[in-house]
GROMACS .gro file of C-alpha atoms in nm:
model
  174
    1MET     CA    1  -3.518   0.708   1.854
    2ALA     CA    2  -3.253   0.612   1.595
    3PHE     CA    3  -3.049   0.489   1.900
    4ARG     CA    4  -3.329   0.211   2.003
    5PRO     CA    5  -3.524   0.137   1.682
    6ALA     CA    6  -3.690  -0.145   1.898
    7THR     CA    7  -3.843   0.115   2.101
    8ALA     CA    8  -3.888   0.352   1.823
    9LYS     CA    9  -4.121   0.121   1.617
   10PRO     CA   10  -4.404   0.088   1.873
   11LEU     CA   11  -4.373   0.474   1.991
   12ASN     CA   12  -4.401   0.580   1.630
   13GLU     CA   13  -4.720   0.352   1.558
   14LEU     CA   14  -4.886   0.487   1.871
   15ALA     CA   15  -4.827   0.831   1.735
   16GLU     CA   16  -4.951   0.719   1.404
   17VAL     CA   17  -5.283   0.629   1.550
   18LEU     CA   18  -5.334   0.911   1.807
   19LEU     CA   19  -5.251   1.196   1.554
   20PHE     CA   20  -5.244   1.074   1.189
   21GLY     CA   21  -5.520   0.794   1.167
   22PRO     CA   22  -5.873   0.819   1.114
   23ASN     CA   23  -6.075   1.005   1.365
   24SER     CA   24  -6.358   1.251   1.413
   25LEU     CA   25  -6.099   1.507   1.538
   26ALA     CA   26  -5.883   1.651   1.264
   27PRO     CA   27  -5.505   1.581   1.268
   28GLY     CA   28  -5.429   1.957   1.297
   29GLU     CA   29  -5.658   1.949   1.623
   30ARG     CA   30  -5.512   1.644   1.772
   31GLU     CA   31  -5.172   1.799   1.698
   32LEU     CA   32  -5.269   2.103   1.877
   33ILE     CA   33  -5.321   1.877   2.179
   34ALA     CA   34  -4.995   1.719   2.139
   35THR     CA   35  -4.831   2.049   2.108
   36TYR     CA   36  -5.010   2.215   2.398
   37VAL     CA   37  -4.913   1.943   2.668
   38SER     CA   38  -4.566   1.946   2.517
   39HIS     CA   39  -4.560   2.319   2.575
   40LEU     CA   40  -4.693   2.278   2.938
   41ASN     CA   41  -4.423   2.029   3.003
   42ASP     CA   42  -4.143   2.273   2.857
   43CYS     CA   43  -4.040   2.017   2.597
   44HIS     CA   44  -3.880   2.239   2.333
   45PHE     CA   45  -3.840   1.959   2.067
   46CYS     CA   46  -4.191   1.809   2.107
   47GLN     CA   47  -4.405   2.151   2.135
   48SER     CA   48  -4.188   2.286   1.828
   49ILE     CA   49  -4.210   1.966   1.588
   50HIS     CA   50  -4.590   1.894   1.665
   51GLY     CA   51  -4.652   2.258   1.611
   52ALA     CA   52  -4.508   2.256   1.284
   53VAL     CA   53  -4.719   1.950   1.199
   54ALA     CA   54  -5.027   2.125   1.336
   55ALA     CA   55  -4.935   2.432   1.122
   56ALA     CA   56  -4.898   2.229   0.841
   57HIS     CA   57  -5.248   2.051   0.890
   58LEU     CA   58  -5.394   2.396   0.935
   59ASP     CA   59  -5.272   2.558   0.633
   60GLY     CA   60  -4.953   2.665   0.757
   61ASP     CA   61  -5.090   2.891   1.034
   62GLU     CA   62  -4.838   2.903   1.274
   63ASP     CA   63  -4.975   3.220   1.449
   64LEU     CA   64  -5.269   2.991   1.556
   65VAL     CA   65  -5.022   2.722   1.712
   66LYS     CA   66  -4.852   3.019   1.913
   67ARG     CA   67  -5.181   3.160   2.023
   68VAL     CA   68  -5.305   2.799   2.150
   69LYS     CA   69  -4.977   2.750   2.346
   70ALA     CA   70  -5.022   3.083   2.470
   71ASP     CA   71  -5.386   3.122   2.582
   72PHE     CA   72  -5.609   2.867   2.387
   73GLN     CA   73  -5.915   3.012   2.548
   74HIS     CA   74  -5.883   3.324   2.354
   75ALA     CA   75  -5.753   3.124   2.024
   76ALA     CA   76  -5.959   3.105   1.729
   77ILE     CA   77  -6.052   2.736   1.781
   78SER     CA   78  -6.382   2.574   1.848
   79GLN     CA   79  -6.548   2.571   2.212
   80LYS     CA   80  -6.514   2.179   2.181
   81LEU     CA   81  -6.140   2.183   2.125
   82LYS     CA   82  -6.110   2.439   2.413
   83ALA     CA   83  -6.299   2.200   2.612
   84LEU     CA   84  -6.074   1.921   2.518
   85LEU     CA   85  -5.767   2.112   2.582
   86LEU     CA   86  -5.888   2.189   2.927
   87ILE     CA   87  -5.904   1.832   2.984
   88ALA     CA   88  -5.552   1.746   2.830
   89SER     CA   89  -5.408   2.034   3.057
   90LYS     CA   90  -5.560   1.852   3.354
   91VAL     CA   91  -5.421   1.520   3.239
   92GLN     CA   92  -5.089   1.696   3.207
   93ARG     CA   93  -5.098   1.785   3.579
   94GLY     CA   94  -5.243   1.430   3.678
   95GLY     CA   95  -5.536   1.209   3.557
   96LYS     CA   96  -5.719   1.282   3.870
   97HIS     CA   97  -5.751   1.642   3.789
   98VAL     CA   98  -5.988   1.571   3.519
   99THR     CA   99  -6.348   1.596   3.660
  100ARG     CA  100  -6.691   1.466   3.562
  101ALA     CA  101  -6.792   1.834   3.483
  102ASP     CA  102  -6.510   1.865   3.254
  103VAL     CA  103  -6.610   1.555   3.071
  104GLU     CA  104  -6.991   1.675   3.052
  105HIS     CA  105  -6.874   2.010   2.948
  106ALA     CA  106  -6.681   1.849   2.644
  107ARG     CA  107  -6.983   1.654   2.545
  108THR     CA  108  -7.216   1.939   2.580
  109LEU     CA  109  -6.990   2.118   2.314
  110GLY     CA  110  -7.014   1.809   2.096
  111ALA     CA  111  -6.717   1.601   2.212
  112THR     CA  112  -6.765   1.223   2.142
  113ASP     CA  113  -6.672   0.977   2.412
  114THR     CA  114  -6.401   0.873   2.156
  115GLU     CA  115  -6.276   1.211   2.126
  116ILE     CA  116  -6.246   1.264   2.496
  117HIS     CA  117  -6.072   0.942   2.527
  118ASP     CA  118  -5.830   0.992   2.273
  119THR     CA  119  -5.746   1.351   2.429
  120VAL     CA  120  -5.690   1.199   2.733
  121LEU     CA  121  -5.447   0.916   2.584
  122ILE     CA  122  -5.268   1.207   2.360
  123ALA     CA  123  -5.204   1.394   2.680
  124ALA     CA  124  -5.076   1.099   2.888
  125ALA     CA  125  -4.879   0.984   2.594
  126PHE     CA  126  -4.723   1.320   2.516
  127CYS     CA  127  -4.614   1.351   2.907
  128MET     CA  128  -4.417   1.034   2.843
  129TYR     CA  129  -4.295   1.152   2.506
  130ASN     CA  130  -4.178   1.469   2.668
  131ARG     CA  131  -4.008   1.298   2.936
  132TYR     CA  132  -3.830   1.044   2.714
  133VAL     CA  133  -3.696   1.333   2.489
  134ASP     CA  134  -3.592   1.564   2.781
  135GLY     CA  135  -3.466   1.284   3.012
  136LEU     CA  136  -3.239   1.168   2.711
  137GLY     CA  137  -3.070   1.513   2.704
  138THR     CA  138  -3.166   1.483   2.329
  139THR     CA  139  -3.030   1.745   2.080
  140GLN     CA  140  -3.321   2.000   2.043
  141PRO     CA  141  -3.265   2.225   1.724
  142LEU     CA  142  -3.340   2.590   1.734
  143ASP     CA  143  -3.395   2.630   1.355
  144GLU     CA  144  -3.778   2.676   1.314
  145ALA     CA  145  -3.712   2.601   0.952
  146MET     CA  146  -3.587   2.247   1.034
  147TYR     CA  147  -3.921   2.200   1.238
  148ARG     CA  148  -4.120   2.371   0.953
  149GLU     CA  149  -3.989   2.143   0.672
  150ARG     CA  150  -3.998   1.818   0.892
  151GLY     CA  151  -4.360   1.905   1.014
  152LYS     CA  152  -4.477   1.923   0.649
  153MET     CA  153  -4.315   1.577   0.557
  154VAL     CA  154  -4.504   1.417   0.865
  155ALA     CA  155  -4.828   1.599   0.798
  156GLN     CA  156  -4.802   1.456   0.453
  157LYS     CA  157  -4.660   1.085   0.535
  158GLY     CA  158  -4.729   1.047   0.872
  159TYR     CA  159  -4.521   0.902   1.182
  160VAL     CA  160  -4.458   0.534   1.064
  161GLU     CA  161  -4.371   0.642   0.691
  162GLY     CA  162  -4.176   0.923   0.819
  163SER     CA  163  -3.978   0.736   1.078
  164LYS     CA  164  -3.797   0.563   0.770
  165ASP     CA  165  -3.581   0.871   0.746
  166TYR     CA  166  -3.388   0.804   1.052
  167LEU     CA  167  -3.454   0.430   1.146
  168PRO     CA  168  -3.270   0.118   0.994
  169ALA     CA  169  -3.444  -0.020   0.707
  170GLU     CA  170  -3.488  -0.348   0.875
  171ALA     CA  171  -3.666  -0.170   1.193
  172ALA     CA  172  -3.879   0.037   1.004
  173ALA     CA  173  -4.002  -0.257   0.804
  174HIS     CA  174  -4.090  -0.485   1.119
   0.00000   0.00000   0.00000
């Protein structure tokens, strides 16, 4: 993102709206959706950083993030979030895999139309983000402590404010 600040800005703004902004889904839940899709796409960087942000929102529960990635159906999360993760996994394979029954099931578990919409958009956006990161062959650190610290910062500041650490001041301000 530092290479191309003009494209980084709208990407960070989209992440801000989807993952950090006001929503009936908690930021930790939305980050779990991004983490799970990134895990399915085998994007080490995105599943690590968004997993760290999710854990930061979930009182540091890194084990829950790992359980969601391994088998969300047996993780200690709400049935509604499980239904939304199922929808997200289908979007990851291709949007046409999502059925009316999937949407109705999520609704019966309390998901609103906005939450379903945002789940689909998070999943679709993270397919793009994952391909962006991996397609450019970006450096993907293996240091979990680095992700943990950055995750705490993003959970506190958000994506737009957090991007000021690596974007030139004039790009971050516009």
